[in-house]
XYZ file of C-alpha atoms in Angstrom:
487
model
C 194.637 117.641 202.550
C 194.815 119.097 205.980
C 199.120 118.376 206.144
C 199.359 119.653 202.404
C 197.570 122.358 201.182
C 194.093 123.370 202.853
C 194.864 122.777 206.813
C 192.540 126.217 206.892
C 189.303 124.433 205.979
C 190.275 121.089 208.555
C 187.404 121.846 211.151
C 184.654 122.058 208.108
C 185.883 118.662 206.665
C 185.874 117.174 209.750
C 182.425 118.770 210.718
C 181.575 117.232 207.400
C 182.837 113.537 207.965
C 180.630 113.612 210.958
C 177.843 114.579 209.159
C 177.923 111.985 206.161
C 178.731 109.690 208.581
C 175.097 110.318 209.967
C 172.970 111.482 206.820
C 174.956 110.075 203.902
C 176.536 111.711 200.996
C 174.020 112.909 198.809
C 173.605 115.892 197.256
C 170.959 116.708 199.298
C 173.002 116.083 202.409
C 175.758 117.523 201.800
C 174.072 120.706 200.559
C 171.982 121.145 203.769
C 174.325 122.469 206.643
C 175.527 124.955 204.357
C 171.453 125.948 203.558
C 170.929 125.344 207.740
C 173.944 128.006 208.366
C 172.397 130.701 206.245
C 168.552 130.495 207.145
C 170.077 131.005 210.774
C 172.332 133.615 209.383
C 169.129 135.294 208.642
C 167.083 134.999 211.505
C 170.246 136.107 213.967
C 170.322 139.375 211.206
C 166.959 139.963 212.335
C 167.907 139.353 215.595
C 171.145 142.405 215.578
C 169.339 144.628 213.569
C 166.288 144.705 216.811
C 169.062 145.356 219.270
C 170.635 148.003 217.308
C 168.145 149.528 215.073
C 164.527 148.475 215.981
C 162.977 145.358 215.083
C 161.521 146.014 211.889
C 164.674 147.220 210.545
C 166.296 143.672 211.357
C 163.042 141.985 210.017
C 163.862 143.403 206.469
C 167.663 143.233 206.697
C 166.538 139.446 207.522
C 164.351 139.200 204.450
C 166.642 140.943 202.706
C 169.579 138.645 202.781
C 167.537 135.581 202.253
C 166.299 136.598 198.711
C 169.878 137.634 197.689
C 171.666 135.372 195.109
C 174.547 135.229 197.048
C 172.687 133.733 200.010
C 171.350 131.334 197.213
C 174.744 130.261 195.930
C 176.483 129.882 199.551
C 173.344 128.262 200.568
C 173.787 124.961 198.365
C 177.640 124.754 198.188
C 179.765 122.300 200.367
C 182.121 124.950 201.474
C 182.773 126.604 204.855
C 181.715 130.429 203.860
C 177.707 129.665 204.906
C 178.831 128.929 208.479
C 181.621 131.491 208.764
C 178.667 133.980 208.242
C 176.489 132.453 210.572
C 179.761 132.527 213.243
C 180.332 135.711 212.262
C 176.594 137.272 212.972
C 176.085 135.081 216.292
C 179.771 136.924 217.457
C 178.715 140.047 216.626
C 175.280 139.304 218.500
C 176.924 138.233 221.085
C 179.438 140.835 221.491
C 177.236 144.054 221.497
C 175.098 141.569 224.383
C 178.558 141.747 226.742
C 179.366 145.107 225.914
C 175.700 146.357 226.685
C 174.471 144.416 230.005
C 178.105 142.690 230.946
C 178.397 139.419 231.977
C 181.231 136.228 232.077
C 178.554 134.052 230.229
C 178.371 136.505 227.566
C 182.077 136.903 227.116
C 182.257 133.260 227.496
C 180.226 132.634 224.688
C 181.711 135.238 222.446
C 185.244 133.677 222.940
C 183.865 130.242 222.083
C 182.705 131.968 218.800
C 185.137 134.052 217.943
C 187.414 130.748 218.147
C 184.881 128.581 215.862
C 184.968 131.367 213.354
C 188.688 130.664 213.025
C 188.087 127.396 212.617
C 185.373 127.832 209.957
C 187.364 130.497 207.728
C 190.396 132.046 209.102
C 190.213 134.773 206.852
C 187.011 135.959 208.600
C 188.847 137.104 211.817
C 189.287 140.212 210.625
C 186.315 140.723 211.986
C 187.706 141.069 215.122
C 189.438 144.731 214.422
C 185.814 145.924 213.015
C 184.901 144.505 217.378
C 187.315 146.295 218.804
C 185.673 149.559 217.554
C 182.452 147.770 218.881
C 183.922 147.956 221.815
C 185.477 151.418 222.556
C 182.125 153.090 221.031
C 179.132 150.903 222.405
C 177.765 150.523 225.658
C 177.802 153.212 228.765
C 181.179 155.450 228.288
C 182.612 154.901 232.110
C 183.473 151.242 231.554
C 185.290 151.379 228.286
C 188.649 150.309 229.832
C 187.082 147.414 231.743
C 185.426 146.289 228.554
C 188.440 146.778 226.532
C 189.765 144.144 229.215
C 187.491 141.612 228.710
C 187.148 141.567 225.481
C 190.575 141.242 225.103
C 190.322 138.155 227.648
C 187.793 136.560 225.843
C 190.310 136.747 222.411
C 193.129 134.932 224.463
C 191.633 131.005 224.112
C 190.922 131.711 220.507
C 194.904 133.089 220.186
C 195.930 130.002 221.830
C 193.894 127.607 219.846
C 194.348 129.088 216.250
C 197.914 130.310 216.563
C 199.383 126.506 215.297
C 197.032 126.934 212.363
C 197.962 130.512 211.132
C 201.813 129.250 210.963
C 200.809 125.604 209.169
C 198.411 127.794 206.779
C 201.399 130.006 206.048
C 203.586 127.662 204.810
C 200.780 126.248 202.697
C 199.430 129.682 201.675
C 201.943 129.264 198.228
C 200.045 125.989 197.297
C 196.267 127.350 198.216
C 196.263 130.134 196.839
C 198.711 130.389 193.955
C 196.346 131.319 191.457
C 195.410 135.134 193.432
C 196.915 138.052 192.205
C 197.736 141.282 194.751
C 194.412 143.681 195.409
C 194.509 146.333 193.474
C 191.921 149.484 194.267
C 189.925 148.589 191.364
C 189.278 145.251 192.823
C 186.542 146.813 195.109
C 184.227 148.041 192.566
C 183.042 144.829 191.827
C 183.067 143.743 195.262
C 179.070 144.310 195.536
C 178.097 142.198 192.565
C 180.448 139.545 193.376
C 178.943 138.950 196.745
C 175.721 139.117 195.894
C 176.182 136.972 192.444
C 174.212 140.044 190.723
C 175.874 143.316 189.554
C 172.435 145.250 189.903
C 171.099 143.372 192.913
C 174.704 144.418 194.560
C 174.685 148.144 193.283
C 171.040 148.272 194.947
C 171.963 146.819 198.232
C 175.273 148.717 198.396
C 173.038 152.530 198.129
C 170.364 151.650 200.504
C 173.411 150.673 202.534
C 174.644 153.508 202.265
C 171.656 155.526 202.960
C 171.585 154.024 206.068
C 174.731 154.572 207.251
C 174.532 158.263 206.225
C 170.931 158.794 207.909
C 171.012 156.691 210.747
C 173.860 157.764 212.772
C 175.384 156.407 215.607
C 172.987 153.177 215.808
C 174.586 151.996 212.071
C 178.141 152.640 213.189
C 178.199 148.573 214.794
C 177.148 146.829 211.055
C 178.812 149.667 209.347
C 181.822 149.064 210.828
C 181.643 145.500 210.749
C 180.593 146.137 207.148
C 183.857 148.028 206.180
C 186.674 147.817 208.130
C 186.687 143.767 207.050
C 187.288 145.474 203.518
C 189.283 147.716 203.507
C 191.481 145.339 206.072
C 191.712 142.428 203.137
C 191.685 144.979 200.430
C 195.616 146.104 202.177
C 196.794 142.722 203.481
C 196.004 141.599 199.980
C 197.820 144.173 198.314
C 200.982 142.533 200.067
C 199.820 138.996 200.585
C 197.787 137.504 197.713
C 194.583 136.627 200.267
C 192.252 139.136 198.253
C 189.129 136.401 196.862
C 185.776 138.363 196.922
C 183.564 134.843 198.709
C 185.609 135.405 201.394
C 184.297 138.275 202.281
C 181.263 136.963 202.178
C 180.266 136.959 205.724
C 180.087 141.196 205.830
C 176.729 140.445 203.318
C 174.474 140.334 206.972
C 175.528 143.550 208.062
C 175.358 145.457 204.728
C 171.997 144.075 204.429
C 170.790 145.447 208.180
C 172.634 148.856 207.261
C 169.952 148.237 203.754
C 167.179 147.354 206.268
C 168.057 150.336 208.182
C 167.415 152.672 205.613
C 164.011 151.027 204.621
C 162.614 151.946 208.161
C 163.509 155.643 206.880
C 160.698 157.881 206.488
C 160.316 161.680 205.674
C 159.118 164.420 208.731
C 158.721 167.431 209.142
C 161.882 169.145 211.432
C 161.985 172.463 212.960
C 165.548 174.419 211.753
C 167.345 176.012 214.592
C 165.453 179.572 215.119
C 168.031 182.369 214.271
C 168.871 184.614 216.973
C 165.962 187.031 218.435
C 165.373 190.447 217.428
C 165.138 193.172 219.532
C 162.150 195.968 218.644
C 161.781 199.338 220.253
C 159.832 198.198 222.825
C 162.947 195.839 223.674
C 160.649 192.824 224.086
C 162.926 189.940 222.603
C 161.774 187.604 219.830
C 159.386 189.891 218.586
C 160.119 191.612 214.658
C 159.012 195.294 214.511
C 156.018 194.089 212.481
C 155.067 191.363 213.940
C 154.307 191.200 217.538
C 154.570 187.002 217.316
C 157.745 185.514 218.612
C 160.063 183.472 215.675
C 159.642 180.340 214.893
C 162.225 177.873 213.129
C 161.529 177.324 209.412
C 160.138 173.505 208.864
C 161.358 171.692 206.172
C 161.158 168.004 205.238
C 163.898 165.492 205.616
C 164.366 162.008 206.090
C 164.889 161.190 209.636
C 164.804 157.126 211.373
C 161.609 156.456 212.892
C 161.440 153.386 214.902
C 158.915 151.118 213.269
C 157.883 152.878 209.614
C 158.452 152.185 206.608
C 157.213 148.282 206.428
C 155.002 148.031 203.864
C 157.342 149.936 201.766
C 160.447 148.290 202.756
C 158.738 144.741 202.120
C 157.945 146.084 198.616
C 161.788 146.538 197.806
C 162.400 143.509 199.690
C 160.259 142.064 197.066
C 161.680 144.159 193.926
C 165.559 142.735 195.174
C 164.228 139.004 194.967
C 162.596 140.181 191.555
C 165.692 141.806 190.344
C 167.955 138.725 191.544
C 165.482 135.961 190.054
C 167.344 135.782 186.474
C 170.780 134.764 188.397
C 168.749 132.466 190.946
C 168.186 130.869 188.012
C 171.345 130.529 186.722
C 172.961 129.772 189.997
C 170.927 126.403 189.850
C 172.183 125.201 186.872
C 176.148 126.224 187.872
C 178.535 128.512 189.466
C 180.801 128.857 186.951
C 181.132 132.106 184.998
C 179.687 132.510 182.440
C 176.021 131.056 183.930
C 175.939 129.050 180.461
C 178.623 127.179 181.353
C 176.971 124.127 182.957
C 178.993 121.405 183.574
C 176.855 118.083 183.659
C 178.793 115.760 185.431
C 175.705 113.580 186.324
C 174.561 113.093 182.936
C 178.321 112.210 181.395
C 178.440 109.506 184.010
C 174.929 108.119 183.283
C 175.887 107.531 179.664
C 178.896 105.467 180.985
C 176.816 103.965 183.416
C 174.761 102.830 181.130
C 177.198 101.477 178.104
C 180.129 99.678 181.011
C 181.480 95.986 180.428
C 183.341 94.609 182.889
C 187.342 95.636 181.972
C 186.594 99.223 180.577
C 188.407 102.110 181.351
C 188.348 106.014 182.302
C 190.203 108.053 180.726
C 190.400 111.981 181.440
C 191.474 115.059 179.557
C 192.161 117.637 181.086
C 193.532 116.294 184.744
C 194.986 119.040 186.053
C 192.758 122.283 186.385
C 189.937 122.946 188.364
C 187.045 121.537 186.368
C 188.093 118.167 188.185
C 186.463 115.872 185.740
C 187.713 112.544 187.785
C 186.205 113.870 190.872
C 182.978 114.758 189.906
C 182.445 112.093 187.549
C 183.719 109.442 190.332
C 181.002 111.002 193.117
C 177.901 110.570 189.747
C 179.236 107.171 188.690
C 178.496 105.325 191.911
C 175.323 107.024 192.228
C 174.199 106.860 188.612
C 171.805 103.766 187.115
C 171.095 102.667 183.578
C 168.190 103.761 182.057
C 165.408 101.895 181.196
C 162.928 101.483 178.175
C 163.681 101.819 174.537
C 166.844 103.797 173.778
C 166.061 106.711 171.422
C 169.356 108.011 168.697
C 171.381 110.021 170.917
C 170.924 108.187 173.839
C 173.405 106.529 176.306
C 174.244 102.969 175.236
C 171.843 99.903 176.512
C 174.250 98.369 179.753
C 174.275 96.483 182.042
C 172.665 95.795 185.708
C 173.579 98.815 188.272
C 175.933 96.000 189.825
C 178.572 96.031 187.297
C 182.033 96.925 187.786
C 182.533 101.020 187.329
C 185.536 101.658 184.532
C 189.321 101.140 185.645
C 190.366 104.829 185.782
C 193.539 103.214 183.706
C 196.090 105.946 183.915
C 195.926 106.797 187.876
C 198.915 106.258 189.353
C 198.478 108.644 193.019
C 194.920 109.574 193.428
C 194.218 112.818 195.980
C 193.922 111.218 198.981
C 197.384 109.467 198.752
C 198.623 112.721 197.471
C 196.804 114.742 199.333
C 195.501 117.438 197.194
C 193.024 118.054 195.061
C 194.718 116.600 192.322
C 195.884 113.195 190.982
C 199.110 112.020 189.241
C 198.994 109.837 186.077
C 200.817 107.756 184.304
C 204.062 108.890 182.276
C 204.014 106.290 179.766
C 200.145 105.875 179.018
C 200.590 103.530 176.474
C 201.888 101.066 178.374
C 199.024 101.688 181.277
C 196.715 101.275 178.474
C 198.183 97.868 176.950
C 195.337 95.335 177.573
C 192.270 97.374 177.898
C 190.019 97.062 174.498
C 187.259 99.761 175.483
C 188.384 103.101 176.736
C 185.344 105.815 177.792
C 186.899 108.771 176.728
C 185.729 112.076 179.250
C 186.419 115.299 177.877
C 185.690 119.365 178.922
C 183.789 121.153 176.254
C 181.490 120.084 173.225
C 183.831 118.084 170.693
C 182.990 116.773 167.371
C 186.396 114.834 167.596
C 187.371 114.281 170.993
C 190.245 112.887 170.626
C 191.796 115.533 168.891
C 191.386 117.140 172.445
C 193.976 115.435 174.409
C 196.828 116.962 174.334
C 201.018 115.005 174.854
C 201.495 111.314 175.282
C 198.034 110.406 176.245
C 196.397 111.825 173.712
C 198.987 110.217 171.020
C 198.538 106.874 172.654
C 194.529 107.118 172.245
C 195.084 108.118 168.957
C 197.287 105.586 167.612
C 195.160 102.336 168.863
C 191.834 103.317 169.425
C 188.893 104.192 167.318
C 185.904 106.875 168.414
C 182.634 104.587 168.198
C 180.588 106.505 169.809
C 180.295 110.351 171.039
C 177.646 111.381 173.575
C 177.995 115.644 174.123
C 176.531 116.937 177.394
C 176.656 120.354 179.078
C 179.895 121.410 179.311
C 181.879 117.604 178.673
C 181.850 114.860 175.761
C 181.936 111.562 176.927
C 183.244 109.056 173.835
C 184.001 105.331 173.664
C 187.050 104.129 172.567
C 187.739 100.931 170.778
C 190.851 99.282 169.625
């Protein structure tokens, strides 16, 4: 897929390869670098937050992002966006290290990561323009030009090496990502929700945020920047280049969180006013009133002002309150990712029933192909995991079948599957009757609960199915129907 339409997402497939190659293919496996990426997400947010904002601060901007849905969702999926974020937190680390105490090994190892978050998700470098503000505002104010230099150094290998892949995913941008619409304004307002898979859980993190941008000053202006500018940067590219898809931002979630974590550490003192200007009394002593002999004081009032280490037990408590609030969708999330949360898709337990009713010379057939439910895909990964069960079948049950050695069903009407096409998608046959001719048992996979399945299929393979088969059996799971066809 890397010559046809996803050359972006090359380096994670190949990072991939390697890693079934080592720990197999499970779901387990191939669930766990994603879950490794964003447990060291978290720690490096504690890790940022205690250079720029005290330690406890980054503690609950740590705990914070690891109870968030979002975290949850990235955590377990097979996709590049968990290790973008962790790229994207260890560059940020690693760049406010440089610009603070200096260093080639620093710069060294920002431009290695800076280059690897290309690699991972080459939407994410618009990070970079939130760095170069990074740059001109942190660290002592009489080397800004020299770090300006460096930085821009350090940006050259990653130029070099992700240039050829900008101009390959530009010519297959019209494949990816054909289903996007422009950004529009309004897209933003449900920006917070969609990252952090909860609309309240979002709304929550996105005030305290905000809080701690507004009372924190100048030590939230590195994750607030790094927080917005990556917005607002999509938000107008997108208007003009259909690249606007909310996961993608995912990687700003950290540094919202340690602006949220921020805020937490926020506790109310008492602070003097600026005393007004003195008054002079007849006996011209200054800062005296004529009847009081005291000098003036500033008026106290309260106001909430950062204080380096408060606010943990409280801040643990909302901590707590977000994983609360997000437990309903953590929930969900484990059962599916599509929208709405009740629309599971149980592609292990279709395949089991046709695990478990196969004789040698069945078939597959599909409906719908095309789409992005990918019904041949997922059931092909559950049918050469799945085994027949055992015991006494009860009515409703999969078929009794054979031993797990038999022969998985002839997907009859493939023609080009992905990896000779090199998509995501496979071609079938034109004529299905023909493609069909000699095949008594078909195993019918459908999307959706069907009382008549094959009413379902649609064209030419649905009116070959029709005309010379019979539905003798009809087994609904989550989200498919899985029938078997007989002539």
């Amino acid at each position: 897929m890397v010559g046809t339409i996803d050359a972006v997402t090359g380096a994670w497939y190949l990072l991939l390869h390697w890693w079934v190659a080592v720990f197999g293919d499970s779901v387990t496996a191939l669930r766990l670098p994603a879950a490794l990426a964003l447990s060291a997400a978290a720690g490096l947010t504690t890790v940022l937050g205690e250079r720029l904002v005290g330690a406890r601060a980054g503690l609950l901007a740590g705990l914070l992002f690891a109870v968030l849905p979002g975290t949850s969702r990235y955590g377990q999926e097979a996709r590049p966006y968990a290790l973008a974020t962790l790229l994207a937190v260890l560059a940020t680390v690693l760049l406010v290290d440089a610009v603070r105490r200096g260093g080639w090994v620093r710069w060294v190892g920002y431009a290695a990561t800076v280059a690897a978050l290309g690699l991972a998700h080459l939407v994410a470098l618009i990070l970079v323009g939130a760095h170069a503000v990074v740059v001109l505002t942190e660290g002592p104010s009489g080397g800004r030009v020299r770090r300006f230099g460096a930085w821009s150094a350090a940006l050259v290998p990653a130029a070099l090496l992700l240039t050829p892949l900008v101009l390959v995913a530009r010519e297959q941008r019209s494949r990816q990502l054909d289903w996007v619409d422009p950004a529009r304004l309004t897209d933003v307002t449900g920006l917070p929700g969609g990252l952090a898979q909860s609309a309240t859980v979002g709304g929550l993190v996105l005030g305290l945020a905000a809080l701690g941008a507004l009372r924190y000053g100048r030590p939230a202006l590195v994750p607030g920047v790094c927080l917005a500018l990556p917005v607002l940067l999509l938000l107008a590219v997108g208007s003009v280049v259909p690249l606007w898809v909310p996961r993608y931002l995912f990687f700003t979630v950290p540094f919202g969180c340690l602006l949220a974590g921020a805020a937490l550490t926020l506790t109310r003192a008492a602070r003097a006013d600026a005393a007004p200007p003195p008054v002079t009394t007849d006996s011209d002593t200054p800062g005296t009133r004529p009847d009081r002999g005291t000098p003036q004081s500033g008026r106290l009032r309260r106001v909430w002002v950062p204080v380096r280490g408060a606010g943990l037990p409280a801040g643990l408590a909302v901590v707590a309150l977000v994983g609360l609030m997000g437990l309903p969708d953590q929930v969900a999330l484990r059962r599916t990712h599509e929208w709405p949360r009740s629309a599971a898709i149980d592609y292990r337990g279709a395949a089991e029933v046709v695990v478990a009713g196969r004789r040698p010379g069945d078939a597959v057939v599909y409906a719908p192909r095309d789409g992005w439910l990918f019904l041949d895909l997922g059931m092909a990964y559950h049918l050469g995991r799945s085994r027949p069960p055992t015991g006494r079948a009860e009515p409703g049950d999969a078929p009794a079948g054979p031993s797990p050695a038999a022969d998985q069903p002839r997907d009859a009407l493939l023609i080009r599957d992905q990896a000779d096409r090199g998509d995501l998608w496979a071609t079938e046959c034109a004529r299905p009757a023909e493609c069909l001719a000699g095949v008594t048992r078909v195993w019918l996979v459908v999307a959706g609960r069907r009382d008549d399945p094959l009413a379902a299929v649609p064209g030419a393979k649905g009116d070959a199915l029709r005309a010379d088969y019979t539905v003798t059996g009809v087994w609904p799971r989550a989200g498919l129907t899985v029938a078997l066809l007989t002539r």
